mmCIF file of C-alpha atoms and ligand atoms in Angstrom:
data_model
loop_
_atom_site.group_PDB
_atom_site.id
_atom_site.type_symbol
_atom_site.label_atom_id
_atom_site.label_comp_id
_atom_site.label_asym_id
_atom_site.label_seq_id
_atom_site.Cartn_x
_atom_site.Cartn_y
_atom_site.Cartn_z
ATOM 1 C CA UNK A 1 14.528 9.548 34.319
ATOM 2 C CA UNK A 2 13.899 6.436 36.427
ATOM 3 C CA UNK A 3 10.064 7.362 37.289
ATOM 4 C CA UNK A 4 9.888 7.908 33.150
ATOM 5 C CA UNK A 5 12.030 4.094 32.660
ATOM 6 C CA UNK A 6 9.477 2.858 35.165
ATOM 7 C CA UNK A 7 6.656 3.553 33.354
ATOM 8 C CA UNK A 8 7.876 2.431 29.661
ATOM 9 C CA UNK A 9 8.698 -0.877 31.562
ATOM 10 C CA UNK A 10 4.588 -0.519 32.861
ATOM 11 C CA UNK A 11 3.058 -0.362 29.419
ATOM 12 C CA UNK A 12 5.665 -2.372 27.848
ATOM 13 C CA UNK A 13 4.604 -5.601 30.144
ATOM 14 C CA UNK A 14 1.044 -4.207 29.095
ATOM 15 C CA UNK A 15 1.348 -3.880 25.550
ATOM 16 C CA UNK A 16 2.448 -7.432 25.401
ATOM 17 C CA UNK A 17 0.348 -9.125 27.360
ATOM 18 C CA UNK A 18 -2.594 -7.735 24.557
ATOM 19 C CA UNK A 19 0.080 -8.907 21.806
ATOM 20 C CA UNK A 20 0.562 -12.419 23.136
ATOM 21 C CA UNK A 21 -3.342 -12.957 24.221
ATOM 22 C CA UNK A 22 -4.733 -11.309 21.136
ATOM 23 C CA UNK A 23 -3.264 -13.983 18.752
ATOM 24 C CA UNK A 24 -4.448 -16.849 21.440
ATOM 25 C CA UNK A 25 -8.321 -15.685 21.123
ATOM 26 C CA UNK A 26 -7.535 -16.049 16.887
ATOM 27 C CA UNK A 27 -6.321 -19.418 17.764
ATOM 28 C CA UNK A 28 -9.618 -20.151 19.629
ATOM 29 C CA UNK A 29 -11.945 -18.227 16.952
ATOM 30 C CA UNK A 30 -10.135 -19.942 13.919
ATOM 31 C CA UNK A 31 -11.152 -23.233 16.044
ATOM 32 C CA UNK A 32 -14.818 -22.510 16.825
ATOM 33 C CA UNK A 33 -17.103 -24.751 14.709
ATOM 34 C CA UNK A 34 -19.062 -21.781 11.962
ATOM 35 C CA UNK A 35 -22.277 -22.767 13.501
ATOM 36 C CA UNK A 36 -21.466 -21.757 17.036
ATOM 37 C CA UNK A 37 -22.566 -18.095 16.310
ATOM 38 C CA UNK A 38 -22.610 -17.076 20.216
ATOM 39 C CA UNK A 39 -19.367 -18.788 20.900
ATOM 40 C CA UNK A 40 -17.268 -16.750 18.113
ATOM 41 C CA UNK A 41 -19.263 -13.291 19.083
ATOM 42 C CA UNK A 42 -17.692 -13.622 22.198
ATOM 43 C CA UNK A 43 -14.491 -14.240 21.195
ATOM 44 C CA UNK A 44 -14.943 -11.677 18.208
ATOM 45 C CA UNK A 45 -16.128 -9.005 20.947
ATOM 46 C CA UNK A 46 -13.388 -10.041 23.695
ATOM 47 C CA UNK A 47 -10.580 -9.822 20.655
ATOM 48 C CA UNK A 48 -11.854 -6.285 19.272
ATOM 49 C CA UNK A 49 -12.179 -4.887 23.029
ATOM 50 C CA UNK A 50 -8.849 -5.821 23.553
ATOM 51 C CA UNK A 51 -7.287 -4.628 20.496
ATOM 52 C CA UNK A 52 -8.857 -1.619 21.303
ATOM 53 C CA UNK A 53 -7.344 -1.071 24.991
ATOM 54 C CA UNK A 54 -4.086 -2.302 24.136
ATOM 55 C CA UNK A 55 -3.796 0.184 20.674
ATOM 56 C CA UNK A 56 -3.139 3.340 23.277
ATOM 57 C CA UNK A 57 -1.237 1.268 25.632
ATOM 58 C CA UNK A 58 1.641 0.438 22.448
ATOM 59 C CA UNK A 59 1.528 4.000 21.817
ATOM 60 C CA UNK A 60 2.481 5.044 25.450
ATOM 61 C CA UNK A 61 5.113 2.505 25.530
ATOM 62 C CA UNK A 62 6.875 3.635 22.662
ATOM 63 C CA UNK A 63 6.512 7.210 23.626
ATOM 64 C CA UNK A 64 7.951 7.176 26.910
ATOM 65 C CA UNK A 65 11.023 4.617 24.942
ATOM 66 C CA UNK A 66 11.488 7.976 22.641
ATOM 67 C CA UNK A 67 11.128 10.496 25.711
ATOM 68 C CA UNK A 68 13.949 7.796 26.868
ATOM 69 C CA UNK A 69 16.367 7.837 23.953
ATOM 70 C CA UNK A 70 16.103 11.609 22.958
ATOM 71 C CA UNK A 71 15.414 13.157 26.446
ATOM 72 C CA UNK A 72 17.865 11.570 27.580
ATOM 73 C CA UNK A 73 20.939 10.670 25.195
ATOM 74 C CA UNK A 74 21.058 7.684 24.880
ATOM 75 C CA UNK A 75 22.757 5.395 21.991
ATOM 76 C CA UNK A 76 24.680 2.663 20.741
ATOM 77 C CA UNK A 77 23.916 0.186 18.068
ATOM 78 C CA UNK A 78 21.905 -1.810 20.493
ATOM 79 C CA UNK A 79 19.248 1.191 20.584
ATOM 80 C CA UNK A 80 18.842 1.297 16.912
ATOM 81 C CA UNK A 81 18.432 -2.537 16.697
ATOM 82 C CA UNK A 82 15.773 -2.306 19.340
ATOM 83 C CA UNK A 83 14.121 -0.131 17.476
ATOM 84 C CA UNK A 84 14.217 -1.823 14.069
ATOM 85 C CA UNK A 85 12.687 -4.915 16.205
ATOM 86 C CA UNK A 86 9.879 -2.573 18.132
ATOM 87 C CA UNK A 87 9.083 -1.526 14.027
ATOM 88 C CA UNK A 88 8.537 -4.614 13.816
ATOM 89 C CA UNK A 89 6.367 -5.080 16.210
ATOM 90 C CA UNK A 90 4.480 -2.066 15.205
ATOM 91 C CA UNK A 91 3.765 -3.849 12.387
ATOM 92 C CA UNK A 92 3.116 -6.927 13.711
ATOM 93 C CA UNK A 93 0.372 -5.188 15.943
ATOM 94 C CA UNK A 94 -1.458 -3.425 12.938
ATOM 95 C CA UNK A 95 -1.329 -7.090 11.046
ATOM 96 C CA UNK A 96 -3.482 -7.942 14.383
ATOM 97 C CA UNK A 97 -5.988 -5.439 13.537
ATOM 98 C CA UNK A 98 -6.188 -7.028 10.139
ATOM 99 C CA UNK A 99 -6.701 -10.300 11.259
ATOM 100 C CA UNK A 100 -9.380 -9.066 13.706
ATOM 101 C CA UNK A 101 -11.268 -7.135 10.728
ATOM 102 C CA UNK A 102 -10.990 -10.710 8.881
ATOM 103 C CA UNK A 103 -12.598 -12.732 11.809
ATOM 104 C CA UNK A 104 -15.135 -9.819 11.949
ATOM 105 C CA UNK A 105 -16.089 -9.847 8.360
ATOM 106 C CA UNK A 106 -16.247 -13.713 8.281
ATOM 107 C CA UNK A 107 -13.775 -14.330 5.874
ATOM 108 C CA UNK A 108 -10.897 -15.348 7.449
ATOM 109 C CA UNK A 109 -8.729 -18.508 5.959
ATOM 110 C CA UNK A 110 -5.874 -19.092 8.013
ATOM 111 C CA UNK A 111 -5.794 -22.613 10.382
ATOM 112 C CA UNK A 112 -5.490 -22.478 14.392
ATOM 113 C CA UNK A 113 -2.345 -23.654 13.356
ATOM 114 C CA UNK A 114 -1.091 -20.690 11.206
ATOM 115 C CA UNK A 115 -2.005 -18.924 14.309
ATOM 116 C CA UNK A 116 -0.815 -20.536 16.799
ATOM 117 C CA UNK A 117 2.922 -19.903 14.916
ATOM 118 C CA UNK A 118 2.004 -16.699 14.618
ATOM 119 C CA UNK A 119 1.589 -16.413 18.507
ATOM 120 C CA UNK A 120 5.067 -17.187 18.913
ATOM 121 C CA UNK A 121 6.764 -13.993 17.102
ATOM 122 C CA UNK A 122 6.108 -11.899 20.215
ATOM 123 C CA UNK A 123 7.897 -14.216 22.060
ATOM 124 C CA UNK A 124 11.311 -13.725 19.996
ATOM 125 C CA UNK A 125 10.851 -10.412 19.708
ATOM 126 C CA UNK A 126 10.483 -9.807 23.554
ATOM 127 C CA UNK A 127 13.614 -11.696 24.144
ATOM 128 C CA UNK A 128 15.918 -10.410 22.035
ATOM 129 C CA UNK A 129 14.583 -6.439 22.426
ATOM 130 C CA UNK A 130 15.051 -7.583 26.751
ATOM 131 C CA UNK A 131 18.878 -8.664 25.742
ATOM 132 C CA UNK A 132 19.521 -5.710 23.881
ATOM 133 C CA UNK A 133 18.253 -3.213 26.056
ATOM 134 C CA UNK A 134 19.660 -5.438 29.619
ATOM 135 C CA UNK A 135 22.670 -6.927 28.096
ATOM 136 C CA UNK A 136 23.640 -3.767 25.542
ATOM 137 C CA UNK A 137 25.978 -6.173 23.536
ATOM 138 C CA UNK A 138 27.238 -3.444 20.463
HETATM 139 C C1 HEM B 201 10.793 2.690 19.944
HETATM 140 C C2 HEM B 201 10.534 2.124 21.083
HETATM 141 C C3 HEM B 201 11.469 2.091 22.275
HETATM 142 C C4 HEM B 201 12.516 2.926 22.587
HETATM 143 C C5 HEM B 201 13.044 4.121 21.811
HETATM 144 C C6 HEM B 201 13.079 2.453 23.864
HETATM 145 C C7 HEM B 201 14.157 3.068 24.520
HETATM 146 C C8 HEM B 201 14.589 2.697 25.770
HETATM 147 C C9 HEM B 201 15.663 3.355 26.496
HETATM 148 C C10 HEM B 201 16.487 4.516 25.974
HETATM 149 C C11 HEM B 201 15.776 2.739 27.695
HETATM 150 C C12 HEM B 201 16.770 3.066 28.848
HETATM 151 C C13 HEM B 201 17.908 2.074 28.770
HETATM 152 C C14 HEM B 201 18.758 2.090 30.017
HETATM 153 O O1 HEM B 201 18.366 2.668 31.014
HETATM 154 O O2 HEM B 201 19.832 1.471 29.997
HETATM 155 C C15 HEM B 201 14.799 1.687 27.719
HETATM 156 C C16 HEM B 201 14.644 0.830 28.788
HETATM 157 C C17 HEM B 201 13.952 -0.349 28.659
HETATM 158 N N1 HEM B 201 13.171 -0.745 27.580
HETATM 159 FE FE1 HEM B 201 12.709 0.345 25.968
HETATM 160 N N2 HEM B 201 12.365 1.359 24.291
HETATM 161 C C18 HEM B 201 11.386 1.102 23.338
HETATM 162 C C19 HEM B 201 10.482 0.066 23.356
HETATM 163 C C20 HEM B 201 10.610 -1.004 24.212
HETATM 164 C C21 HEM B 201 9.911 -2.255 24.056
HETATM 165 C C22 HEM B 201 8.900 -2.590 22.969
HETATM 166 C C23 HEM B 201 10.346 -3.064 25.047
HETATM 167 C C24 HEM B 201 9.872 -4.492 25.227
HETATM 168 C C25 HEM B 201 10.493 -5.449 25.731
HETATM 169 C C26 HEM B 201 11.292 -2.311 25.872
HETATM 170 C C27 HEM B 201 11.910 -2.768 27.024
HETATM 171 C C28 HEM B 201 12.718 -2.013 27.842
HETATM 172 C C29 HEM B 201 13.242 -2.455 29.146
HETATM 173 C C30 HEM B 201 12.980 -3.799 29.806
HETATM 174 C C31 HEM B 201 14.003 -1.392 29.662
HETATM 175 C C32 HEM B 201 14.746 -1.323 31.021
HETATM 176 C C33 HEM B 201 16.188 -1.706 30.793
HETATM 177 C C34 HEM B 201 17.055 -1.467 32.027
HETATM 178 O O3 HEM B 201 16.644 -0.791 32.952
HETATM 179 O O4 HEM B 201 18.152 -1.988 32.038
HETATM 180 N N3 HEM B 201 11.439 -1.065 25.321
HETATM 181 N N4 HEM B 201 14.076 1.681 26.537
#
């Protein structure tokens, strides 16, 4: 069980270092004057290789969280509220992918600001998931 608890914690601390660096190249790409074309390529090509790494790497995490909770019996409300918040950040992931295909099809509308707010929700998330799943507090 350990070995399989080390490994969710692996591509955990990998899934979210795509999901808090993903939303930081949007924050540089929303900045990036329109006429720099090889400036926001870059960016464009850096953000869709890393949404593309860190898709399998979110899938792994999860899996080995599942092979956790059902291989292993474990419960309590503090499972099921980590899990509402990893929806959540499921969602939050595939909203990347939107963004990306916005960028990519030049018709994105939202400020460096807007993103730069939006770079923080990771942030909450991985706090309060760490508490419930350290602290177990219901
Ligand atoms: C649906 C997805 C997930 C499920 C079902 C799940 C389930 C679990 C379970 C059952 C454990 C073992 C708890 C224990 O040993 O006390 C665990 C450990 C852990 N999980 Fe997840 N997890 C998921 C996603 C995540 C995510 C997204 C994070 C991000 C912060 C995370 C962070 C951790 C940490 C840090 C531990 C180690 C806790 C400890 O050893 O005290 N998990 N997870």
């Amino acid at each position: 069980m350990l070995w399989i608890k080390a490994f969710h914690i692996v591509f955990v601390v990998s899934w979210f270092a795509g999901l808090f660096y993903l939303p930081r190249i949007f924050v540089n790409l929303a900045l990036a004057p329109a006429d720099s074309r090889a400036e926001r390529e870059r960016l464009l090509l850096m953000a869709k290789k890393l949404y593309r790494f860190v898709t399998p790497i979110g899938v792994l995490a999860i899996g080995l969280g599942l092979w956790l909770w059902f291989g292993y019996g474990f419960a309590g409300g503090w499972l099921h509220a980590k899990t509402a918040l990893v929806i959540g950040l499921v969602g939050y992931h595939l909203w990347c992918g939107r963004l990306l295909a916005e960028f990519a099809g030049g018709n994105s509308t939202k400020t460096h600001v807007w993103f730069r707010f939006f770079n923080e929700v990771p942030v909450l998330a991985l706090v309060a998931i760490c508490i419930l799943v350290v602290v177990k507090p219901f």
